[in-house]
CSV table of C-alpha atoms in Angstrom, one decimal:
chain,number,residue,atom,x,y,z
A,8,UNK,CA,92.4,94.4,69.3
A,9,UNK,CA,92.4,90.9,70.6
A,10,UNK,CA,94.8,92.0,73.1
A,11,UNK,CA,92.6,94.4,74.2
A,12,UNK,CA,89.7,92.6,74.4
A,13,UNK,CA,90.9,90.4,77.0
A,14,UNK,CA,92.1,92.7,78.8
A,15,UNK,CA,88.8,94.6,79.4
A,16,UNK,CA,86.9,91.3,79.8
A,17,UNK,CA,89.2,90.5,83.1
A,18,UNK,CA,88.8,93.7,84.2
A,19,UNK,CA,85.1,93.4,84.1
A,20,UNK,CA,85.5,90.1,85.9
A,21,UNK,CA,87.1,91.7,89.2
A,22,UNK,CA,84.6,94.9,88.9
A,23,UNK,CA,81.6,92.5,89.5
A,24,UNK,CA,81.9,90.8,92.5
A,25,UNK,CA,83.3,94.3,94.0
A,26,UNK,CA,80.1,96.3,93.2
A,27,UNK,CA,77.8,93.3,94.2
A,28,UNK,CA,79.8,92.8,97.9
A,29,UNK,CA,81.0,95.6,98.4
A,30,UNK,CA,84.6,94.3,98.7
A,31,UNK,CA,87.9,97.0,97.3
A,32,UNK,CA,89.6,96.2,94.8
A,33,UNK,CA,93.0,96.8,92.6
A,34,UNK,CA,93.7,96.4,89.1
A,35,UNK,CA,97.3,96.5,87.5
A,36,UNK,CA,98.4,96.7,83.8
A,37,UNK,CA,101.8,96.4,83.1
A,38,UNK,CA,104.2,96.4,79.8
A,39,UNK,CA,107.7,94.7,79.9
A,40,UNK,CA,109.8,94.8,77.0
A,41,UNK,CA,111.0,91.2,77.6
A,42,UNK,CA,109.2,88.3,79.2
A,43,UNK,CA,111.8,87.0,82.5
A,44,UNK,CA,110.7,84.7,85.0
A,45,UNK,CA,113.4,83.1,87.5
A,46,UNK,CA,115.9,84.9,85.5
A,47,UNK,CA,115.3,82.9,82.6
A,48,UNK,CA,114.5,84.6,79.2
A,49,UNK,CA,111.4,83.5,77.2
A,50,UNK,CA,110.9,85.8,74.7
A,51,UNK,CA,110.0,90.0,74.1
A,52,UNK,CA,107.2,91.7,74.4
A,53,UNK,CA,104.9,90.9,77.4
A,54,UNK,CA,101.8,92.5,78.9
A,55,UNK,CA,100.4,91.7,82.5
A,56,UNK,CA,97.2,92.2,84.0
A,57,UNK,CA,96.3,92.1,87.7
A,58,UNK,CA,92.9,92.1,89.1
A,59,UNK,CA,92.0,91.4,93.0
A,60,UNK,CA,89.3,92.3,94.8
A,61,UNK,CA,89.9,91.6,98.8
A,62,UNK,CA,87.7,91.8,102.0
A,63,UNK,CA,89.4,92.1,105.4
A,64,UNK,CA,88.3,88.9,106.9
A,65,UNK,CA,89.3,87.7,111.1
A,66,UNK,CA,92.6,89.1,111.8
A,67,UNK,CA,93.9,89.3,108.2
A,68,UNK,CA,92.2,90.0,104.6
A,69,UNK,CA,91.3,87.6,102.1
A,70,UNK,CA,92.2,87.7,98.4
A,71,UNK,CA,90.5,86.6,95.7
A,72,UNK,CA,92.2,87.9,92.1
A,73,UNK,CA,92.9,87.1,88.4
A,74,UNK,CA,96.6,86.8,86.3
A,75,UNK,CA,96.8,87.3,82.7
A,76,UNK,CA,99.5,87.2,80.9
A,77,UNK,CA,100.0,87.9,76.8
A,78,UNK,CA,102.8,87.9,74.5
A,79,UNK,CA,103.9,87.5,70.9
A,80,UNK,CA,107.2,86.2,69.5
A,81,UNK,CA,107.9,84.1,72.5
A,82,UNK,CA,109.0,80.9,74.0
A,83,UNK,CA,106.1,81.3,76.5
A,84,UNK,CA,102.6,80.7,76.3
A,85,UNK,CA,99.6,83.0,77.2
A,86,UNK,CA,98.2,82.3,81.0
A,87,UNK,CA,95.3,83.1,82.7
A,88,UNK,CA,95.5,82.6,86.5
A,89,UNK,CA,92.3,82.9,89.0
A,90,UNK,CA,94.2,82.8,93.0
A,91,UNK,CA,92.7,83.1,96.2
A,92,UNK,CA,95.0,84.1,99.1
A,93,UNK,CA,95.0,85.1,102.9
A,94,UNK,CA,97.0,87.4,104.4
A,95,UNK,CA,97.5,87.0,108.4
A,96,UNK,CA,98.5,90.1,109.9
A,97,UNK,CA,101.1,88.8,112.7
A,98,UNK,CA,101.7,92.5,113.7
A,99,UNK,CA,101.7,95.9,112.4
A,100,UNK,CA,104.9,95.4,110.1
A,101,UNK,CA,104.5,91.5,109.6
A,102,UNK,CA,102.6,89.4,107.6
A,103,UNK,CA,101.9,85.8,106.5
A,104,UNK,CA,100.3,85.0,103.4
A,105,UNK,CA,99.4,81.7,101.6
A,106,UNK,CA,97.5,80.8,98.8
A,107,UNK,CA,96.6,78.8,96.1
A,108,UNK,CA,96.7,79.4,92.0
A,109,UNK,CA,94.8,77.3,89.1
A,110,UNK,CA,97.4,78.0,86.1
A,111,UNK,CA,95.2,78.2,82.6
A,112,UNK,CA,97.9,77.9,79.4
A,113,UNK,CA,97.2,79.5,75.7
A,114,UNK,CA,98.7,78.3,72.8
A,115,UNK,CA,100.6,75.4,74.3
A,116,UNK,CA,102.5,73.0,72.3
A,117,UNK,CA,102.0,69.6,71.8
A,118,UNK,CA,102.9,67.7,74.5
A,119,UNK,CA,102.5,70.7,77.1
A,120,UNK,CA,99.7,70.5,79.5
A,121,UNK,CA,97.1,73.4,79.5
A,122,UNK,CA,96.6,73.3,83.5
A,123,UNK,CA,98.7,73.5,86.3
A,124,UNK,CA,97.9,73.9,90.0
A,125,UNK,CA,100.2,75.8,92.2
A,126,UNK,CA,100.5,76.6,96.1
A,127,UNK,CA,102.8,79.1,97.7
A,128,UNK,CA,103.4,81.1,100.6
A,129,UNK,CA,105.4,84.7,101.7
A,130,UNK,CA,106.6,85.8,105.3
A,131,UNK,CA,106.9,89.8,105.2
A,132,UNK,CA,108.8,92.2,107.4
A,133,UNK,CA,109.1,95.5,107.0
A,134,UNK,CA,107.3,98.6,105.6
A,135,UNK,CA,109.2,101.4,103.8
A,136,UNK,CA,112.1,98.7,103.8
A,137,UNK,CA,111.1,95.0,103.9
A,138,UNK,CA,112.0,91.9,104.0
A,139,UNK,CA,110.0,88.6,101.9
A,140,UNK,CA,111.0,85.1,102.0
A,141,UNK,CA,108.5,82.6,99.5
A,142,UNK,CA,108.1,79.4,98.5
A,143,UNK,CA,106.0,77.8,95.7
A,144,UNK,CA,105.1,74.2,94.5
A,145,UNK,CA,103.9,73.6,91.5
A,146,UNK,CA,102.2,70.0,91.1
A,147,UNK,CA,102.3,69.7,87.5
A,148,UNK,CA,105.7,70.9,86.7
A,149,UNK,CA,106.8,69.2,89.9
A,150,UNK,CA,108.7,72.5,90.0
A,151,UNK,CA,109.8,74.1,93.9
A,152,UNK,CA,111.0,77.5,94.2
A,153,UNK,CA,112.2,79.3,97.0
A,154,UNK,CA,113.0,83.3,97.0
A,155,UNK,CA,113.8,85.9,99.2
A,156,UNK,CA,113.7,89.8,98.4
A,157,UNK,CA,114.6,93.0,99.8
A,158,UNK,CA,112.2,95.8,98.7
A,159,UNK,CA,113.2,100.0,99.5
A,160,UNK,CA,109.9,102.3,98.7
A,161,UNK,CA,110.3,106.2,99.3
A,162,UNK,CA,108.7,108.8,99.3
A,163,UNK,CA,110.0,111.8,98.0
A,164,UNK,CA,107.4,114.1,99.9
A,165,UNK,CA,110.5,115.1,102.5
A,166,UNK,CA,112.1,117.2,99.6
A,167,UNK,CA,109.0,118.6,98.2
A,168,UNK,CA,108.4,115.8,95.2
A,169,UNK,CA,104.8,114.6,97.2
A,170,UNK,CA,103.9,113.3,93.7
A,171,UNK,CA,106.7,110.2,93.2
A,172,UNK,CA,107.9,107.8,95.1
A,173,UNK,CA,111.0,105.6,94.4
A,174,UNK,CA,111.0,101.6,94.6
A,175,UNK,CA,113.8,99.5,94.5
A,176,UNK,CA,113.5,95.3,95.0
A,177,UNK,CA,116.5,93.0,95.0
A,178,UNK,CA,115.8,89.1,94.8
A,179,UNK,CA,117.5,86.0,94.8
A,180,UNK,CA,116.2,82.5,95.1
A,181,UNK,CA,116.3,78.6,93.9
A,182,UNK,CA,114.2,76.8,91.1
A,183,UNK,CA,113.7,73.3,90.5
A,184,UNK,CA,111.5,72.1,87.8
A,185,UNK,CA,111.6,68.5,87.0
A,186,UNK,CA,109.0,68.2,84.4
A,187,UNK,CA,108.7,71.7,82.7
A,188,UNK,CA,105.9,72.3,81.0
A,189,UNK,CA,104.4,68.9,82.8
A,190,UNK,CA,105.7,66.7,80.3
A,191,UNK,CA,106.9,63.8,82.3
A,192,UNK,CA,110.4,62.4,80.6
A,193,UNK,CA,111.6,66.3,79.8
A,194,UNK,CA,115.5,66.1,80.8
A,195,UNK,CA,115.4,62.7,78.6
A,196,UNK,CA,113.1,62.9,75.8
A,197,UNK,CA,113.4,66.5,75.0
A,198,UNK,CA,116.9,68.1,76.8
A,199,UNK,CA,119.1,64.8,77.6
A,200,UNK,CA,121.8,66.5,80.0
A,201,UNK,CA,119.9,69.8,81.2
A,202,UNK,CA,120.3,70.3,84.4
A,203,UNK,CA,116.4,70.8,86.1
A,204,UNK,CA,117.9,73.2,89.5
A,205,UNK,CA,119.5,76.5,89.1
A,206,UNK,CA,119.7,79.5,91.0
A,207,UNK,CA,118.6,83.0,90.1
A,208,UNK,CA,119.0,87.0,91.4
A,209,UNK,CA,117.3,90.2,90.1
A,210,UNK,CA,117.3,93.5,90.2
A,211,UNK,CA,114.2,96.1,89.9
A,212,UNK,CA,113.5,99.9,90.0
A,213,UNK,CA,110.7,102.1,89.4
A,214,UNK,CA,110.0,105.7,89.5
A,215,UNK,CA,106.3,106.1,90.5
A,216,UNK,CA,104.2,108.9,89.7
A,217,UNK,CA,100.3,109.6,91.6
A,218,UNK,CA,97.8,111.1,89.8
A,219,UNK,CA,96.0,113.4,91.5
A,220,UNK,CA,92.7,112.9,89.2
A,221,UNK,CA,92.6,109.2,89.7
A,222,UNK,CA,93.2,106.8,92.8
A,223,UNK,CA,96.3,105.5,91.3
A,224,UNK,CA,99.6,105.5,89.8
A,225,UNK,CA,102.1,105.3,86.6
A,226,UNK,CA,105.7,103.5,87.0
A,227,UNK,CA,108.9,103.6,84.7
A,228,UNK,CA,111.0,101.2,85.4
A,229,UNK,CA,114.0,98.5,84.9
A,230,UNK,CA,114.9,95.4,85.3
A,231,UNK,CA,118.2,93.4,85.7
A,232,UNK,CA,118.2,89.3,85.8
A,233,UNK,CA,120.3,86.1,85.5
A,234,UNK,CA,120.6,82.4,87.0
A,235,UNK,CA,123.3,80.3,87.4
A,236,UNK,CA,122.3,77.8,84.5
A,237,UNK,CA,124.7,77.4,81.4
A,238,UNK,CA,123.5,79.4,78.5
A,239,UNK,CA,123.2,76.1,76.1
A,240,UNK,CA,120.8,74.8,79.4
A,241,UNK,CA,116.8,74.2,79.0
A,242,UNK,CA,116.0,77.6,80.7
A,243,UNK,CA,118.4,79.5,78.8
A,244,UNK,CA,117.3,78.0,75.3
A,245,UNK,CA,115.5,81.2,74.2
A,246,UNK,CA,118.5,83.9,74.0
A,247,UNK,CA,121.5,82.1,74.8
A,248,UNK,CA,122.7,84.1,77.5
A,249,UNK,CA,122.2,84.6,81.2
A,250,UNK,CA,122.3,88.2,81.9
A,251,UNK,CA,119.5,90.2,81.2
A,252,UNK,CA,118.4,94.2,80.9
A,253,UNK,CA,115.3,95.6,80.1
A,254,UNK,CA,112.4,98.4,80.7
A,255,UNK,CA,109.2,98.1,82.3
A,256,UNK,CA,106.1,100.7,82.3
A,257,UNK,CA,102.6,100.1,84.5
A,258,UNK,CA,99.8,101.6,86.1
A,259,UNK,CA,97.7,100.8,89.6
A,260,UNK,CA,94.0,101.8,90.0
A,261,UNK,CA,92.7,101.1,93.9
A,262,UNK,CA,89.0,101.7,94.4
């Protein structure tokens, strides 16, 4: 109930402004049966929320959205996450996007700040098949990341399926997160001998379903991670291994 609560009260958040400016907007639910990030286990069970709403603004759009994040029986805590990003359109297949994110935790242990400020930006190539490169800095965690991703997206309208589409994204990139969870003396307080840099890869694929009633769409999907860290390492803590499988279900609205 409380779960769902939430959720409708950020939805109502990102239908406002739309309706009062006019701008579009998309909202996102998702389900994941394990909570990854950076190929690093923190717990099962997660669901995700997505809400932007987004204006076209010069020669580019601007974004202006809200994260939530909620899980039980985890490592992790519950986030809420209000962005604003602009996406430059270079030319017709290329785009440059930065942005800012003010990071809001829930049911954060002692010692773990509740606020984190993050920047980041994305170069992207491609359409049906593209290309991403990002990197992120994260004040509080004094954590950089660096990715870069390959994402395939077909549609299955050429052999007479014009209701699904197939998606398939391959990642790989580099964290470095010298105080996690901002608490200042982590590798020698809490986890003498961690190691703060590892690298990460992933795997994802979705089969996507429109519906015809609604301007949207259903996924079913997997998911395939690891990193480079030990298992007995800081990242790995929750889980003790390094290779990781598990399902994923969502829906997009766009109005």
């Amino acid at each position: 109930m409380k779960k769902n609560l939430f959720l409708s009260g950020l939805l109502g958040a990102a239908i406002l402004p739309a309706s009062l400016f006019g701008w579009s907007w998309d909202a996102y639910y998702g389900h994941e049966t394990e909570h990854v990030a950076v190929g690093c286990k923190w717990g099962q069970g997660k669901e995700e929320l997505a809400l932007t709403v987004l204006r076209e603004l010069g020669n580019g759009s601007l974004f202006l959205g809200v994260d939530g994040r909620i899980m039980d029986d985890s490592a992790a805590v519950n986030r809420v996450a209000p962005r604003l990003d602009y996406n430059w359109n270079v030319s017709e297949k290329c785009y440059l996007n930065a942005g800012y994110q003010s990071l809001f935790y829930f049911r954060v242990p002692e010692g773990v700040k509740k606020h984190g400020n993050e920047i980041h930006s994305t170069f992207h190539w491609g359409d049906s098949v593209s290309a991403e490169g990002s990197v992120s800095y994260n004040f509080d965690e004094e954590d950089f990341g660096l990715s870069i991703s390959l994402l395939q997206d077909y549609d299955l309208a050429a052999i007479g399926l014009n209701f699904l589409r197939v998606r398939s994204l391959f990642s790989a990139g580099y964290d470095h997160c010298a105080r996690p969870g901002g608490v200042k003396h982590f590798f020698k307080d809490i986890c003498p001998g961690n190691s703060c840099g590892f690298f990460y890869y992933g795997w994802g694929g979705d089969l996507i379903l429109r519906m015809r009633s609604l301007p949207g769409s259903l996924s079913l999907g997997v998911r395939y991670a690891g990193n480079s860290a030990s298992k007995e390492n800081w990242n790995n803590a929750d889980g003790h291994h390094r290779n990781l499988l598990w399902a994923a279900v969502g829906a997009a609205f766009q109005f």
